[in-house]
Every structure is written in structure tokens, then in C-alpha cells.
Short mmCIF file of C-alpha atoms and ligand atoms in Angstrom, two decimals:
data_model
loop_
_atom_site.label_atom_id
_atom_site.label_comp_id
_atom_site.label_asym_id
_atom_site.label_seq_id
_atom_site.Cartn_x
_atom_site.Cartn_y
_atom_site.Cartn_z
CA MET P 7 -2.81 17.53 0.23
CA ALA P 8 -5.26 16.06 -2.23
CA VAL P 9 -8.94 15.89 -1.28
CA VAL P 10 -10.05 12.29 -1.45
CA ARG P 11 -13.26 11.60 -3.33
CA TRP P 12 -15.05 8.67 -1.86
CA SER P 13 -16.85 6.03 -3.78
CA GLY P 14 -18.70 2.99 -2.54
CA VAL P 15 -17.55 -0.55 -3.10
CA GLU P 16 -19.76 -0.82 -6.20
CA GLN P 17 -18.32 2.35 -7.69
CA ASP P 18 -14.86 1.01 -6.95
CA ALA P 19 -15.60 -2.19 -8.84
CA ARG P 20 -16.91 -0.22 -11.81
CA ARG P 21 -13.83 1.98 -11.77
CA HIS P 22 -11.57 -1.05 -11.71
CA ARG P 23 -13.35 -2.61 -14.70
CA ARG P 24 -13.04 0.63 -16.64
CA ALA P 25 -9.38 0.97 -15.72
CA ARG P 26 -8.67 -2.62 -16.79
CA ARG P 27 -10.22 -2.03 -20.22
CA ARG P 28 -8.16 1.09 -20.67
CA LEU P 29 -5.00 -0.73 -19.61
CA LEU P 30 -5.58 -3.50 -22.11
CA LEU P 31 -6.14 -1.01 -24.92
CA LEU P 32 -3.26 1.28 -24.24
CA LEU P 33 -1.04 -0.33 -21.67
CA PRO P 34 2.00 1.95 -21.50
CA LEU P 35 0.11 5.25 -21.70
CA ALA P 36 -2.55 4.06 -19.28
CA LEU P 37 0.11 3.01 -16.79
CA LEU P 38 1.63 6.45 -16.88
CA ALA P 39 -1.72 8.24 -16.82
CA ALA P 40 -3.15 6.14 -13.97
CA GLY P 41 -0.09 6.63 -11.80
CA CYS P 42 0.58 10.30 -12.34
CA GLY P 43 0.34 12.70 -9.47
CA ASN P 44 -1.73 10.70 -6.98
CA ASP P 45 -0.76 9.85 -3.40
CA GLU P 46 0.22 6.30 -4.33
CA ASP P 47 2.51 7.03 -7.29
CA SER P 48 5.87 5.29 -6.99
CA LEU P 49 7.19 7.59 -9.74
CA ALA P 50 6.39 10.67 -7.64
CA PRO P 51 8.82 9.80 -4.82
CA LYS P 52 8.67 11.62 -1.48
CA SER P 53 11.72 10.06 0.18
CA HIS P 54 15.36 9.29 -0.63
CA ALA P 55 14.57 5.56 -0.84
CA SER P 56 11.75 5.89 -3.33
CA SER P 57 13.76 8.48 -5.33
CA ASP P 58 16.48 5.85 -5.78
CA ILE P 59 13.89 3.25 -6.76
CA ALA P 60 12.32 5.63 -9.29
CA SER P 61 15.77 6.46 -10.77
CA LEU P 62 16.53 2.75 -11.10
CA PHE P 63 13.20 2.27 -12.84
CA TRP P 64 13.85 5.08 -15.34
CA TRP P 65 17.38 3.79 -16.07
CA MET P 66 16.07 0.29 -16.67
CA MET P 67 13.26 1.68 -18.80
CA GLY P 68 15.71 3.79 -20.85
CA ILE P 69 18.12 0.90 -21.37
CA ALA P 70 15.25 -1.39 -22.36
CA TRP P 71 14.06 1.14 -24.95
CA VAL P 72 17.59 1.45 -26.39
CA GLY P 73 17.82 -2.35 -26.53
CA LEU P 74 14.49 -2.55 -28.31
CA ALA P 75 15.60 0.10 -30.82
CA VAL P 76 18.81 -1.83 -31.58
CA VAL P 77 16.91 -5.10 -32.07
CA VAL P 78 14.37 -3.45 -34.37
CA ALA P 79 17.16 -1.77 -36.37
CA LEU P 80 18.99 -5.11 -36.80
CA MET P 81 15.77 -6.75 -37.91
CA LEU P 82 15.24 -4.05 -40.52
CA VAL P 83 18.82 -4.46 -41.81
CA ALA P 84 18.38 -8.24 -42.03
CA TRP P 85 15.06 -7.86 -43.81
CA ARG P 86 16.48 -5.39 -46.38
CA ARG P 87 19.51 -7.57 -47.03
CA ALA P 88 17.35 -10.65 -47.49
CA ARG P 89 15.23 -8.81 -50.04
CA ARG P 90 18.25 -7.52 -51.90
CA ARG P 91 19.86 -10.95 -51.86
CA ALA P 92 16.73 -12.63 -53.22
CA GLY P 93 17.20 -10.78 -56.55
CA ASP P 94 21.03 -10.72 -56.52
CA ARG P 95 23.78 -13.27 -56.74
CA PRO P 96 24.18 -15.05 -53.39
CA ASP P 97 26.72 -13.60 -50.89
CA ASP P 98 29.66 -15.64 -49.75
CA PRO P 99 27.64 -17.94 -47.43
CA LYS P 100 30.57 -18.76 -45.10
CA GLY P 101 31.52 -15.13 -44.36
CA GLY P 102 27.90 -14.00 -43.83
CA GLU P 103 27.24 -16.80 -41.41
CA GLN P 104 30.31 -15.99 -39.34
CA THR P 105 29.29 -12.34 -38.99
CA ALA P 106 25.78 -13.37 -38.04
CA TRP P 107 27.08 -15.70 -35.31
CA ARG P 108 29.31 -12.98 -33.95
CA VAL P 109 26.37 -10.57 -33.74
CA VAL P 110 24.11 -13.18 -32.10
CA LEU P 111 26.71 -14.21 -29.51
CA GLY P 112 27.95 -10.69 -28.83
CA ALA P 113 24.77 -8.60 -28.88
CA GLY P 114 22.35 -11.40 -28.04
CA VAL P 115 24.20 -13.28 -25.27
CA ALA P 116 27.30 -11.54 -23.90
CA PHE P 117 25.95 -7.98 -23.84
CA PRO P 118 22.62 -8.81 -22.11
CA ILE P 119 24.44 -10.90 -19.46
CA LEU P 120 26.79 -7.99 -18.71
CA LEU P 121 23.92 -5.50 -18.65
CA ILE P 122 21.70 -7.58 -16.38
CA ALA P 123 24.64 -8.29 -14.06
CA ALA P 124 25.35 -4.54 -13.85
CA LEU P 125 21.71 -3.73 -13.10
CA PHE P 126 21.66 -6.49 -10.47
CA VAL P 127 24.68 -4.98 -8.75
CA VAL P 128 23.22 -1.46 -8.82
CA ALA P 129 19.79 -2.63 -7.61
CA ASP P 130 20.91 -5.10 -4.97
CA ILE P 131 23.88 -3.35 -3.51
CA PHE P 132 23.07 0.33 -3.83
CA VAL P 133 19.31 0.74 -4.06
CA ILE P 134 18.35 -2.05 -1.64
CA GLY P 135 20.92 -0.56 0.77
CA THR P 136 19.27 2.87 0.79
CA THR P 137 15.83 1.35 1.47
CA GLN P 138 16.93 -0.68 4.52
CA ALA P 139 15.39 -0.11 7.94
CA PRO P 140 17.56 1.80 10.43
CA ALA P 141 19.07 -0.60 12.96
CA LYS P 142 17.39 -1.08 16.32
CA GLY P 143 18.55 1.68 18.59
CA ALA P 144 19.70 3.85 15.67
CA THR P 145 16.33 5.57 15.50
CA ASP P 146 14.02 7.34 17.94
CA LEU P 147 10.91 5.68 16.63
CA THR P 148 9.98 2.07 15.94
CA ILE P 149 6.48 1.12 14.85
CA ARG P 150 5.08 -2.40 14.79
CA VAL P 151 2.64 -3.20 12.03
CA THR P 152 0.73 -6.48 11.87
CA GLY P 153 -1.13 -7.54 8.75
CA HIS P 154 -4.55 -9.14 9.22
CA GLN P 155 -7.07 -10.30 6.63
CA TRP P 156 -7.79 -7.48 5.73
CA TRP P 157 -6.54 -4.59 7.80
CA TRP P 158 -3.36 -3.30 9.44
CA GLU P 159 -2.78 -3.19 13.19
CA VAL P 160 -0.37 -0.44 14.24
CA ARG P 161 1.44 -0.32 17.58
CA TYR P 162 3.90 2.19 19.00
CA PRO P 163 6.20 0.23 21.36
CA GLY P 164 6.86 2.01 24.63
CA THR P 165 3.36 3.51 24.58
CA PRO P 166 -0.06 1.89 24.94
CA ALA P 167 -1.13 3.44 21.59
CA VAL P 168 -2.75 1.02 19.15
CA THR P 169 -4.45 2.09 15.97
CA ALA P 170 -5.48 0.61 12.65
CA ASN P 171 -4.87 1.46 9.02
CA GLU P 172 -3.51 4.93 9.78
CA ILE P 173 0.15 5.25 10.64
CA HIS P 174 1.39 8.61 11.83
CA ILE P 175 5.09 9.45 11.64
CA PRO P 176 7.12 12.60 12.18
CA VAL P 177 8.34 14.18 8.94
CA ARG P 178 12.05 13.93 7.95
CA THR P 179 12.68 11.21 10.54
CA ALA P 180 13.93 7.71 9.82
CA VAL P 181 11.30 5.42 11.32
CA ARG P 182 11.91 1.71 11.74
CA VAL P 183 8.77 -0.23 10.81
CA GLU P 184 8.71 -3.85 11.94
CA VAL P 185 6.12 -5.89 10.11
CA ALA P 186 4.54 -9.23 11.00
CA THR P 187 1.37 -11.09 10.16
CA ALA P 188 -1.46 -12.59 12.16
CA ASP P 189 -2.48 -14.96 9.37
CA VAL P 190 -1.19 -15.17 5.77
CA ILE P 191 1.53 -13.41 3.79
CA HIS P 192 0.79 -9.76 3.14
CA SER P 193 3.07 -7.09 1.78
CA PHE P 194 3.39 -3.62 3.26
CA TRP P 195 3.93 -0.97 0.59
CA VAL P 196 3.86 2.82 0.61
CA PRO P 197 4.92 3.53 -3.00
CA GLN P 198 5.90 7.16 -2.46
CA LEU P 199 8.05 6.35 0.56
CA ASN P 200 9.77 3.00 0.05
CA ARG P 201 9.80 -0.47 -1.47
CA THR P 202 7.53 -3.31 -0.37
CA ILE P 203 8.25 -5.56 2.58
CA ASP P 204 6.49 -8.92 2.99
CA THR P 205 4.86 -10.02 6.24
CA ILE P 206 5.86 -13.67 6.61
CA PRO P 207 4.19 -15.96 9.19
CA GLY P 208 6.54 -16.57 12.12
CA ARG P 209 8.94 -13.81 11.10
CA ARG P 210 9.44 -10.12 11.74
CA ASN P 211 10.75 -8.03 8.83
CA ALA P 212 11.71 -4.39 8.92
CA VAL P 213 11.74 -1.48 6.52
CA GLU P 214 12.32 2.25 6.77
CA LEU P 215 9.61 4.86 6.52
CA TYR P 216 10.86 8.36 5.87
CA ALA P 217 8.91 11.25 4.38
CA ASP P 218 10.51 14.37 2.92
CA ALA P 219 7.37 16.45 3.29
CA VAL P 220 4.31 16.75 5.52
CA GLY P 221 1.46 14.94 3.84
CA ARG P 222 -0.66 11.85 3.56
CA TYR P 223 0.66 8.89 1.59
CA ARG P 224 -1.46 5.95 0.59
CA GLY P 225 -0.22 2.43 1.23
CA GLN P 226 -1.51 -0.85 -0.06
CA CYS P 227 -1.13 -4.56 0.62
CA ASP P 228 0.96 -5.78 -2.29
CA GLU P 229 0.65 -9.54 -1.95
CA PHE P 230 -2.56 -11.33 -2.85
CA CYS P 231 -4.02 -12.40 0.49
CA GLY P 232 -7.60 -13.37 -0.19
CA LEU P 233 -10.93 -11.93 -1.24
CA GLN P 234 -10.43 -8.39 0.07
CA HIS P 235 -6.74 -8.00 -0.76
CA ALA P 236 -7.55 -4.90 -2.82
CA HIS P 237 -9.31 -3.35 0.20
CA MET P 238 -6.31 -3.71 2.48
CA ALA P 239 -5.03 -0.19 2.19
CA PHE P 240 -3.76 2.33 4.74
CA TYR P 241 -2.51 5.86 5.11
CA VAL P 242 0.82 7.09 6.35
CA VAL P 243 0.41 10.60 7.71
CA ALA P 244 3.67 12.53 8.04
CA ASP P 245 3.31 15.43 10.49
CA ARG P 246 5.60 18.03 11.97
CA PRO P 247 7.23 16.46 15.06
CA ALA P 248 5.21 18.55 17.54
CA VAL P 249 1.94 17.59 15.81
CA PHE P 250 3.01 13.95 15.77
CA ARG P 251 3.83 14.00 19.49
CA ARG P 252 0.41 15.48 20.29
CA TRP P 253 -1.26 12.81 18.16
CA LEU P 254 0.67 9.99 19.83
CA ALA P 255 -0.01 11.33 23.34
CA ASN P 256 -3.73 11.33 22.57
CA GLN P 257 -3.65 7.82 21.05
CA ALA P 258 -1.86 6.54 24.16
CA ARG P 259 -4.65 7.72 26.47
CA PRO P 260 -7.52 5.44 27.43
CA ALA P 261 -10.86 6.13 25.77
CA ARG P 262 -12.82 9.26 26.59
CA ARG P 263 -15.81 8.87 28.88
CA PRO P 264 -19.13 9.10 27.06
CA ALA P 265 -20.58 12.60 27.36
CA THR P 266 -24.31 11.91 27.06
CA ALA P 267 -26.80 9.41 28.44
CA GLU P 268 -27.21 7.92 24.96
CA ALA P 269 -23.46 7.50 24.55
CA ARG P 270 -23.29 5.84 27.97
CA ARG P 271 -25.96 3.42 26.81
CA GLY P 272 -23.85 2.83 23.70
CA ARG P 273 -20.81 2.01 25.80
CA ARG P 274 -22.84 -0.48 27.85
CA LEU P 275 -24.07 -2.12 24.63
CA PHE P 276 -20.53 -2.27 23.28
CA VAL P 277 -19.01 -3.84 26.37
CA THR P 278 -21.81 -6.26 27.26
CA GLY P 279 -22.86 -7.10 23.70
CA SER P 280 -20.79 -8.92 21.12
CA CYS P 281 -18.66 -5.89 20.00
CA GLY P 282 -16.31 -6.46 22.93
CA ASP P 283 -15.76 -10.08 21.88
CA CYS P 284 -13.55 -8.86 19.03
CA HIS P 285 -12.58 -5.24 19.73
CA SER P 286 -10.70 -3.36 22.43
CA ILE P 287 -11.57 0.00 23.82
CA ARG P 288 -8.86 0.79 26.33
CA GLY P 289 -10.29 1.90 29.68
CA THR P 290 -13.32 -0.40 29.36
CA ALA P 291 -13.84 -4.14 29.88
CA ALA P 292 -13.58 -4.69 26.09
CA THR P 293 -10.04 -6.01 25.59
CA SER P 294 -10.12 -8.44 22.66
CA ASP P 295 -7.64 -8.03 19.82
CA VAL P 296 -9.35 -10.03 17.05
CA GLY P 297 -10.50 -6.85 15.30
CA PRO P 298 -9.08 -3.31 15.28
CA ASP P 299 -8.59 -1.40 18.55
CA LEU P 300 -11.34 1.24 18.65
CA THR P 301 -10.11 3.37 21.58
CA HIS P 302 -9.75 6.44 19.33
CA LEU P 303 -11.92 5.34 16.43
CA ALA P 304 -13.30 8.82 15.79
CA THR P 305 -9.82 10.21 15.03
CA ARG P 306 -9.47 7.98 11.96
CA THR P 307 -10.57 9.15 8.54
CA THR P 308 -11.59 5.77 7.15
CA LEU P 309 -13.11 2.44 8.12
CA ALA P 310 -12.40 -1.10 6.93
CA ALA P 311 -8.85 -0.32 5.69
CA LEU P 312 -9.86 2.65 3.53
CA ALA P 313 -12.89 0.86 2.04
CA ILE P 314 -15.27 3.59 3.31
CA PRO P 315 -14.94 6.99 4.98
CA ASN P 316 -15.40 7.26 8.74
CA ASP P 317 -18.63 9.24 9.07
CA ARG P 318 -21.90 8.47 10.83
CA ARG P 319 -23.70 7.12 7.77
CA HIS P 320 -20.88 4.79 6.69
CA LEU P 321 -20.18 3.69 10.27
CA ALA P 322 -23.85 2.73 10.67
CA ASP P 323 -23.77 0.87 7.36
CA TRP P 324 -20.58 -0.92 8.39
CA ILE P 325 -22.00 -2.07 11.75
CA GLU P 326 -25.27 -3.27 10.25
CA ASN P 327 -24.07 -4.62 6.87
CA ALA P 328 -20.34 -5.25 7.12
CA GLN P 329 -20.61 -8.28 4.86
CA ARG P 330 -22.25 -6.26 2.10
CA VAL P 331 -19.71 -3.44 2.39
CA LYS P 332 -16.65 -5.74 2.44
CA PRO P 333 -17.69 -9.34 1.73
CA GLY P 334 -15.71 -12.05 3.51
CA ASN P 335 -14.29 -9.85 6.28
CA GLN P 336 -14.52 -11.10 9.87
CA MET P 337 -17.05 -8.52 11.06
CA PRO P 338 -20.56 -10.01 11.13
CA ASP P 339 -23.66 -8.01 10.16
CA MET P 340 -24.78 -6.84 13.60
CA ARG P 341 -28.45 -6.07 12.81
CA LEU P 342 -28.87 -4.07 16.01
CA GLY P 343 -31.95 -2.13 14.98
CA SER P 344 -32.32 1.62 15.03
CA SER P 345 -32.41 2.42 18.75
CA ARG P 346 -29.39 0.35 19.79
CA LEU P 347 -27.50 1.40 16.66
CA GLN P 348 -28.02 5.12 17.42
CA ALA P 349 -26.75 4.65 20.98
CA LEU P 350 -23.69 2.77 19.73
CA LEU P 351 -22.98 5.46 17.11
CA ALA P 352 -23.27 8.18 19.75
CA TYR P 353 -20.65 6.37 21.83
CA LEU P 354 -18.25 5.51 18.98
CA GLU P 355 -18.38 9.00 17.50
CA GLY P 356 -17.18 10.41 20.82
CA LEU P 357 -13.99 8.30 20.80
CA LYS P 358 -11.69 11.12 19.74
CU1 LIG L 253 -3.07 -8.39 2.59
CU2 LIG L 253 -3.07 -8.51 0.21
#
């Protein structure tokens, strides 16, 4: 599993600018180089569905290159003939024209229509078929994911477990993921595991998640959904079934009781202050579902949909300056001041 190097929002922006320049200069190579070997590379598939998608991509790419080569070759032939003809006696104009029309209609119209129709059939009938969600009842595990501006709510029906931006699944198991949205259209995409699936207001769509190997796979919202669309990422963690079951059993439990006096003060602040107006911590009086459920916040590796790592320093920064860290998100800058902030951190860090 790759070690993730964290960068702040500013570093991210700089990296994106650099990447864009590189892409413009050397588009095809940069595309390959940027995608290679990371945990979000659709050409490094880790499931049967994404293997089929990658194969389709390479076939289409190969055919496109052959097509380009044929077009360039025909252009060269035409150019050489035109040059030769300029100095020579003219060809029989009627015969030349007929051949040219045959080539244009055959290679330029009929052949592409056949080719595109064939690719359509392969893509739509075979590849789309292998990426489909298992039917209800045909799988042991269904997960409900709801897109919010800009984070992902994750529920495990049949259990009280609710989490955010980190989806755990058992390895080598077909999981039915039902997606919906709380606001605008988002698109749920884990490139190494499957195709995208849009979250459409008023509708529930489904897709399969299946992972060949234990590991952590990065997902990303794939439909522009506002200012922080780029920071609407998530992880899918594929674990051995026993590890997954332990994780789920823990997530289903109500929150741990605070262990110290300071953490108890933090819980009081959370429940009676404005935190509880937006967040739930199961087992307390905080039951709102505007923002992410924080019952087991300390078990997550990131905050703000992978924008920052989940450690004490970043959590403090997030609570105090959420609008600087991720401008436009719904979390206000809390400005609690040091003493109340420390108590709140002590409480939240105990929510394993
Ligand atoms: Cu949600 Cu883009």
C-alpha cells in the first residue's frame, strides 16, 4: 500500500498548476506519466470490471492509432501524386475522380460507421454488463452512499453504522453500492475498481464495487458540482472479510465515553454548542445529519473528503479555519479559542 504524502490546499493548487502546464506541453506522455501506478489509475485495474474497461480503452486507442496511420499514409500518397502530376501530363481526370470517391466513401464513411457501431456493441453490451451492480438480494452487502457538497455519506443498511469519505468493503466480494445525492449531481468513481455512476437528484443508482486485492483505492467525484468539486474525494478500503467485520462492528457501536475530564468537557461543548446543530455523535444528544456523522471520527485517516489528514494539528485548523482550508464548504470557522478547542480535540480524538 502506498504511503500518502500530504500537502496543504495551497500545495495542491501549485501542483495542479504545474501538472496543467505539463499536460499542455506534452499531453499524451503526461497523461500516461501522471496516471501510472498510483491508487487512482484506471489503467492499473484491480477488479474484473475495471480490467474490461481498461482493455476496451487500449483496443480503442490501438484502433485509433491504426486509423491515424492510414489517414496520414493516404495524405502522403495524395501529396506525392499531386507533385508528380504538377510536372507531368494530366491523368485521366474521370478515372482518378472515381477512385477518389470510392476511397472517400469506403474508408471515410462506411468503414468508420462499421467500426464505431462495433465498438458501441462491445462497450454497451459486454463491458457495461460486467460493471453492473449485483441485483438486490444477490449479494451479502449493500452500501448506501449519498453525495453532498462536498463529501460522501456512507451507510451500511441493517446496521447503525454511518461514516464519511471512507468506505470499507470485504475483498473479493461483489458489493452493491446504491448512490443518491442530497443536493446536486455528483458522480461516484473509483477508477481502479469500476466505472463512474452519477448521483441524480430524486433517483437512486447502483454500481458494483469489487476489489481483487486488499488495499486502499482512491475515489473521486467525477461530475463538476461546485467550488470544491476537486476536494470531493474518498477512499475505498478493501479488507479481509474478518477485518472488515471487525471494522463494521466497531462503526455500528455508539460513541465511546470520554476518558478524561477534559474530554468530558469537550463532549459537553460539542453537544450544547453549535457542533451538534450539524453533526451526529451516536449515543449523545447530537443527532443532526447536515454534516458528517462523527461517532467514530478518530478511525478515519482524513478530514474534509481527503483535503487534509486526520491528525490533531489539521483537526484544530479545520475546526477554527474551515473556510480557509476548504473555501465555500458548509462548516463555519468556529473560532473557539485555545481552551475550548483543546477540550473539543481531546473529546474528538477519543472517538475511535
Ligand atoms: Cu461532487 Cu463533483
